[in-house]
Amino acid sequence: MTAAAGGWGMLALAYSGPPDDALRNVLAAAFALASLAALLALCFRRWRWRVIAAYLVLFALLVAWWRGIAPSNDRDWQADVAVLSHATIEGDMVTVHNIRNFDYRSETDYAPAYYDKRFDLRRLEGVDVVAVYWMGPAVAHVFLSFAFAGDDHLAISIEARKEKGEGYSTSRGFFRQYELYYVVADERDVIRLRTNYRHDPPEDVYVYRLQGALENGQKLFLEYMAKINALRAVPEFYNTLTTNCTTNIWFHSRINPQHLPFSWKILASGYVPEYLYEQGRLDTGGLPFAELQRRAHVNARARAADAARDFSRRIRLP
């Protein structure tokens, strides 16, 4: 327990401590030494309880500092996550504000653009799961896209909100380094970015249609809208394990009584499509998973469609 507390405290200070690099590293090293001293004290009966008591006080102070770190919507954000979306809900009519639809010249060179759109929940036709792979079968970024009549699609990707000059780090994601951000986007943005403009490493994108009652999809859409509005009012931290792209989808899905049971495949996000298939939640057309996965791969079709207005229709097989 002492070793675990020491490791956590050292990393918390190293990642989230004072802005000054030298001071942050000194504090992290000092806490690591204090943790080591507490471990060694367990071997000496004479000093054991006094050292452990002092260490518990030190750890309590660290926890109090940690709990005081607050998320914010007011930072110098990267342009792709600078604008928060929100929704106005009037019965079955939902107006989504600030839908992202950037005009990309490369992954990092783009013209920001947003639009507002009104959606009628009664015209919802389905929900798609989008899985994006770049480092093997076990890891994927997963997000949902809501399909409305007339080939209207609204994609919502749960991500870490990064400041200017800040990159994503899995380990930093455990230590309150990023706010939670819902990218509400046109598929020509959020899918085409990954298929047409990300090359280092390249990303493979698969789009699967979920199977289930449309009423469940409507409830899920409203649940997403409620969360997006809540984050605009009260920001939250992203967490690599507990508050990420797949765990939050699962938490949102619990609005429906028939939601999936939790599985390790939700944490190993690359296996989410396979898990959905095993649970009978994908529209399979009677295909085995390997063939369904092959047909769900949209990269070639997305490159051919590029910026076409009917991009969403073109990337899907009839």
Coordinates of C-alpha atoms in Angstrom, one line a residue:
M1 CA 0.0 0.0 0.0
T2 CA 2.8 2.4 0.9
A3 CA 4.6 1.6 -2.4
A4 CA 1.4 2.2 -4.4
A5 CA 0.7 5.5 -2.6
G6 CA 4.3 6.6 -3.1
G7 CA 4.2 5.8 -6.8
W8 CA 1.0 7.6 -7.3
G9 CA 2.1 10.6 -5.3
M10 CA 5.4 10.9 -7.1
L11 CA 3.7 10.8 -10.5
A12 CA 0.9 13.2 -9.4
L13 CA 3.5 15.8 -8.4
A14 CA 5.7 15.2 -11.5
Y15 CA 2.7 15.7 -13.9
S16 CA 0.5 18.1 -12.0
G17 CA 2.8 19.9 -9.6
P18 CA 3.9 23.6 -9.8
P19 CA 4.5 25.0 -13.3
D20 CA 8.3 25.3 -12.6
D21 CA 9.9 22.1 -13.9
A22 CA 12.8 22.1 -11.4
L23 CA 10.5 22.6 -8.4
R24 CA 8.0 20.0 -9.7
N25 CA 10.8 17.4 -10.1
V26 CA 12.3 18.2 -6.6
L27 CA 8.9 17.8 -4.9
A28 CA 8.3 14.5 -6.8
A29 CA 11.7 13.2 -5.8
A30 CA 11.2 14.3 -2.2
F31 CA 7.9 12.5 -1.9
A32 CA 9.5 9.4 -3.4
L33 CA 12.2 9.5 -0.8
A34 CA 9.6 10.0 2.0
S35 CA 7.8 6.9 0.7
L36 CA 11.0 4.9 0.6
A37 CA 11.7 6.0 4.2
A38 CA 8.2 4.9 5.3
L39 CA 8.8 1.5 3.7
L40 CA 12.2 1.1 5.4
A41 CA 10.7 2.1 8.7
L42 CA 8.5 -1.0 8.6
C43 CA 11.6 -3.0 9.3
F44 CA 12.4 -1.1 12.6
R45 CA 9.9 -1.4 15.4
R46 CA 11.3 1.6 17.3
W47 CA 10.7 4.0 14.5
R48 CA 7.9 2.3 12.7
W49 CA 4.8 4.0 14.0
R50 CA 6.2 7.5 14.2
V51 CA 7.5 7.4 10.6
I52 CA 4.2 5.9 9.3
A53 CA 2.2 8.5 11.2
A54 CA 4.3 11.3 9.7
Y55 CA 3.9 9.8 6.2
L56 CA 0.1 9.5 6.6
V57 CA 0.0 13.3 7.4
L58 CA 2.2 14.0 4.4
F59 CA 0.0 11.8 2.2
A60 CA -3.2 13.5 3.5
L61 CA -1.7 16.9 2.6
L62 CA -1.0 15.6 -0.9
V63 CA -4.5 14.3 -1.3
A64 CA -6.0 17.6 -0.1
W65 CA -3.8 19.4 -2.7
W66 CA -4.9 16.9 -5.4
R67 CA -8.6 17.4 -4.7
G68 CA -8.1 21.1 -5.0
I69 CA -7.0 20.9 -8.7
A70 CA -10.0 22.1 -10.6
P71 CA -10.9 21.6 -14.3
S72 CA -11.5 24.7 -16.4
N73 CA -13.1 25.8 -19.7
D74 CA -10.8 28.9 -19.8
R75 CA -7.4 27.8 -21.2
D76 CA -5.4 28.6 -24.3
W77 CA -6.9 25.6 -26.3
Q78 CA -5.7 24.1 -29.5
A79 CA -7.9 25.3 -32.4
D80 CA -9.6 22.0 -33.0
V81 CA -11.0 21.8 -29.4
A82 CA -11.4 25.6 -28.8
V83 CA -15.1 25.8 -29.3
L84 CA -17.7 24.1 -27.1
S85 CA -20.8 22.7 -28.6
H86 CA -24.2 22.9 -26.9
A87 CA -27.8 21.9 -27.6
T88 CA -31.2 23.6 -27.3
I89 CA -33.9 20.9 -26.7
E90 CA -37.5 21.6 -27.5
G91 CA -39.4 18.3 -27.3
D92 CA -38.4 16.1 -30.2
M93 CA -36.5 19.0 -31.9
V94 CA -32.9 19.5 -30.9
T95 CA -30.8 22.3 -32.2
V96 CA -27.1 21.5 -32.0
H97 CA -24.8 24.6 -31.9
N98 CA -21.2 24.7 -33.1
I99 CA -21.0 21.5 -35.1
R100 CA -17.3 21.2 -36.2
N101 CA -16.7 21.0 -40.0
F102 CA -13.1 22.0 -40.6
D103 CA -11.7 22.4 -44.1
Y104 CA -8.4 20.4 -43.9
R105 CA -5.3 20.9 -46.0
S106 CA -3.4 18.6 -43.7
E107 CA -3.8 17.1 -40.3
T108 CA -2.5 20.3 -38.7
D109 CA -3.4 22.9 -41.4
Y110 CA -7.1 23.7 -41.6
A111 CA -9.7 26.4 -41.8
P112 CA -12.0 26.2 -38.7
A113 CA -15.7 26.2 -39.5
Y114 CA -18.8 25.5 -37.5
Y115 CA -22.5 25.4 -38.2
D116 CA -25.8 24.9 -36.2
K117 CA -28.3 22.3 -37.2
R118 CA -31.8 21.3 -36.1
F119 CA -32.5 17.6 -35.7
D120 CA -35.9 15.9 -35.3
L121 CA -35.5 12.9 -33.0
R122 CA -38.5 11.3 -34.8
R123 CA -36.3 11.1 -37.9
L124 CA -33.5 9.1 -36.3
E125 CA -32.8 6.1 -38.4
G126 CA -29.9 4.5 -36.5
V127 CA -26.7 4.8 -34.6
D128 CA -23.3 3.8 -35.9
V129 CA -20.2 2.8 -34.0
V130 CA -16.9 4.1 -35.5
A131 CA -13.7 2.4 -34.5
V132 CA -10.3 3.9 -35.4
Y133 CA -7.1 1.8 -35.3
W134 CA -3.5 2.9 -35.5
M135 CA -1.5 0.6 -33.2
G136 CA -2.8 -2.9 -33.4
P137 CA -6.0 -4.7 -32.7
A138 CA -6.3 -4.1 -29.0
V139 CA -6.4 -0.3 -29.1
A140 CA -8.9 1.9 -30.9
H141 CA -10.6 5.2 -30.6
V142 CA -14.3 4.6 -30.6
F143 CA -17.1 7.1 -31.1
L144 CA -20.7 7.2 -32.2
S145 CA -22.5 8.8 -35.2
F146 CA -26.2 9.3 -35.2
A147 CA -28.0 8.8 -38.5
F148 CA -31.1 10.9 -39.4
A149 CA -33.3 10.7 -42.4
G150 CA -31.9 12.4 -45.5
D151 CA -28.4 11.1 -45.0
D152 CA -27.8 13.5 -42.1
H153 CA -25.2 12.2 -39.7
L154 CA -23.9 13.8 -36.4
A155 CA -20.7 12.3 -35.0
I156 CA -19.8 12.7 -31.4
S157 CA -16.3 11.8 -30.3
I158 CA -15.2 11.8 -26.7
E159 CA -11.6 13.1 -26.4
A160 CA -9.0 14.8 -24.2
R161 CA -9.1 18.6 -24.6
K162 CA -5.5 19.8 -25.2
E163 CA -4.0 23.2 -24.8
K164 CA -1.7 24.8 -27.4
G165 CA 1.6 23.1 -27.5
E166 CA 0.3 20.1 -25.6
G167 CA 0.4 16.5 -26.9
Y168 CA -1.6 13.5 -25.7
S169 CA 0.1 11.1 -23.3
T170 CA -1.7 8.0 -22.0
S171 CA 0.2 8.3 -18.6
R172 CA -0.5 12.0 -18.3
G173 CA -4.2 11.2 -18.8
F174 CA -4.3 9.6 -15.4
F175 CA -3.2 12.8 -13.7
R176 CA -5.7 15.6 -14.4
Q177 CA -3.8 17.0 -17.3
Y178 CA -6.7 17.2 -19.8
E179 CA -10.3 18.3 -19.6
L180 CA -13.0 16.1 -21.0
Y181 CA -14.2 17.2 -24.5
Y182 CA -17.0 16.1 -26.7
V183 CA -16.1 16.7 -30.4
V184 CA -19.5 17.3 -32.1
A185 CA -18.8 17.1 -35.8
D186 CA -19.8 16.5 -39.3
E187 CA -18.5 13.2 -40.6
R188 CA -16.7 15.0 -43.3
D189 CA -14.6 16.4 -40.5
V190 CA -14.1 13.7 -37.8
I191 CA -14.0 10.7 -40.1
R192 CA -12.3 12.3 -43.1
L193 CA -9.5 13.7 -40.9
R194 CA -8.6 10.2 -39.9
T195 CA -8.9 8.5 -43.3
N196 CA -7.5 11.3 -45.6
Y197 CA -5.2 13.4 -43.5
R198 CA -3.6 11.4 -40.7
H199 CA -0.6 9.6 -42.0
D200 CA 1.9 9.4 -39.1
P201 CA 0.8 6.8 -38.1
P202 CA -2.0 6.1 -40.6
E203 CA -5.4 5.3 -39.2
D204 CA -7.9 2.6 -40.3
V205 CA -11.6 3.5 -39.8
Y206 CA -14.5 1.1 -39.5
V207 CA -18.2 2.0 -39.4
Y208 CA -20.7 -0.4 -38.0
R209 CA -24.5 0.0 -37.7
L210 CA -25.9 -0.8 -34.3
Q211 CA -29.0 -3.0 -34.0
G212 CA -31.8 -2.1 -31.6
A213 CA -34.9 -0.1 -31.0
L214 CA -34.8 3.5 -32.3
E215 CA -36.3 4.7 -29.1
N216 CA -33.0 3.6 -27.4
G217 CA -31.0 5.6 -29.9
Q218 CA -33.2 8.7 -29.2
K219 CA -32.6 8.3 -25.5
L220 CA -28.9 7.9 -26.0
F221 CA -28.8 11.0 -28.3
L222 CA -30.5 13.1 -25.6
E223 CA -28.2 11.7 -23.0
Y224 CA -25.2 12.9 -25.0
M225 CA -26.8 16.3 -25.4
A226 CA -27.4 16.6 -21.7
K227 CA -23.7 15.8 -21.0
I228 CA -22.5 18.3 -23.7
N229 CA -24.6 21.0 -22.0
A230 CA -23.4 20.0 -18.6
L231 CA -19.7 20.2 -19.6
R232 CA -20.2 23.6 -21.0
A233 CA -21.5 24.7 -17.6
V234 CA -19.2 22.6 -15.3
P235 CA -16.0 21.2 -16.9
E236 CA -14.6 17.8 -15.9
F237 CA -11.2 16.1 -16.2
Y238 CA -10.5 13.4 -18.8
N239 CA -9.1 10.2 -17.3
T240 CA -7.3 7.5 -19.4
L241 CA -9.0 4.7 -17.6
T242 CA -12.3 5.8 -16.1
T243 CA -13.4 8.8 -18.3
N244 CA -12.4 8.0 -21.8
C245 CA -13.9 7.4 -25.3
T246 CA -15.3 4.0 -24.6
T247 CA -16.1 4.0 -20.9
N248 CA -18.1 7.2 -21.3
I249 CA -20.1 5.6 -24.2
W250 CA -20.9 2.7 -21.9
F251 CA -21.9 5.0 -19.1
H252 CA -24.2 6.9 -21.5
S253 CA -25.7 3.6 -22.8
R254 CA -27.0 2.8 -19.3
I255 CA -29.9 5.2 -20.0
N256 CA -31.4 2.1 -21.7
P257 CA -32.4 -0.9 -19.6
Q258 CA -30.9 -3.3 -22.3
H259 CA -27.4 -1.8 -22.1
L260 CA -24.4 -4.1 -22.5
P261 CA -22.8 -5.6 -19.3
F262 CA -19.4 -4.2 -18.6
S263 CA -16.5 -6.2 -20.1
W264 CA -12.7 -6.0 -20.2
K265 CA -13.2 -5.5 -24.0
I266 CA -14.6 -2.0 -23.2
L267 CA -11.2 -1.2 -21.6
A268 CA -9.3 -2.9 -24.4
S269 CA -11.2 -0.7 -26.8
G270 CA -10.1 -2.3 -30.1
Y271 CA -12.3 -5.3 -29.2
V272 CA -15.4 -3.2 -28.8
P273 CA -16.8 -4.0 -32.3
E274 CA -16.2 -7.7 -31.7
Y275 CA -17.9 -7.6 -28.3
L276 CA -20.9 -5.8 -29.8
Y277 CA -21.1 -8.6 -32.5
E278 CA -20.9 -11.3 -29.8
Q279 CA -23.7 -9.7 -27.9
G280 CA -25.9 -9.4 -31.0
R281 CA -25.8 -5.6 -31.0
L282 CA -24.5 -5.1 -34.6
D283 CA -26.5 -5.2 -37.8
T284 CA -24.6 -8.1 -39.3
G285 CA -26.7 -9.0 -42.3
G286 CA -25.9 -12.6 -41.4
L287 CA -22.2 -12.1 -42.0
P288 CA -19.4 -13.6 -39.9
F289 CA -17.5 -10.9 -38.0
A290 CA -14.4 -11.1 -40.3
E291 CA -16.5 -10.3 -43.4
L292 CA -18.5 -7.6 -41.6
Q293 CA -15.3 -6.0 -40.5
R294 CA -13.9 -6.0 -44.0
R295 CA -17.1 -4.3 -45.3
A296 CA -17.0 -1.8 -42.5
H297 CA -13.6 -0.5 -43.5
V298 CA -14.2 2.9 -45.0
N299 CA -10.7 4.4 -45.8
A300 CA -10.8 3.8 -49.6
R301 CA -14.3 5.0 -49.9
A302 CA -13.6 8.1 -47.8
R303 CA -10.6 9.0 -49.8
A304 CA -12.7 8.8 -53.0
A305 CA -15.5 10.8 -51.5
D306 CA -13.2 13.4 -50.0
A307 CA -15.2 16.7 -49.4
A308 CA -18.3 15.6 -51.3
R309 CA -21.5 16.9 -49.7
D310 CA -22.8 13.3 -49.6
F311 CA -19.7 12.0 -47.9
S312 CA -21.6 10.0 -45.3
R313 CA -23.6 8.2 -48.0
R314 CA -20.6 7.4 -50.1
I315 CA -18.5 5.8 -47.3
R316 CA -21.3 3.3 -46.5
L317 CA -22.0 0.3 -48.6
P318 CA -25.7 0.0 -49.8

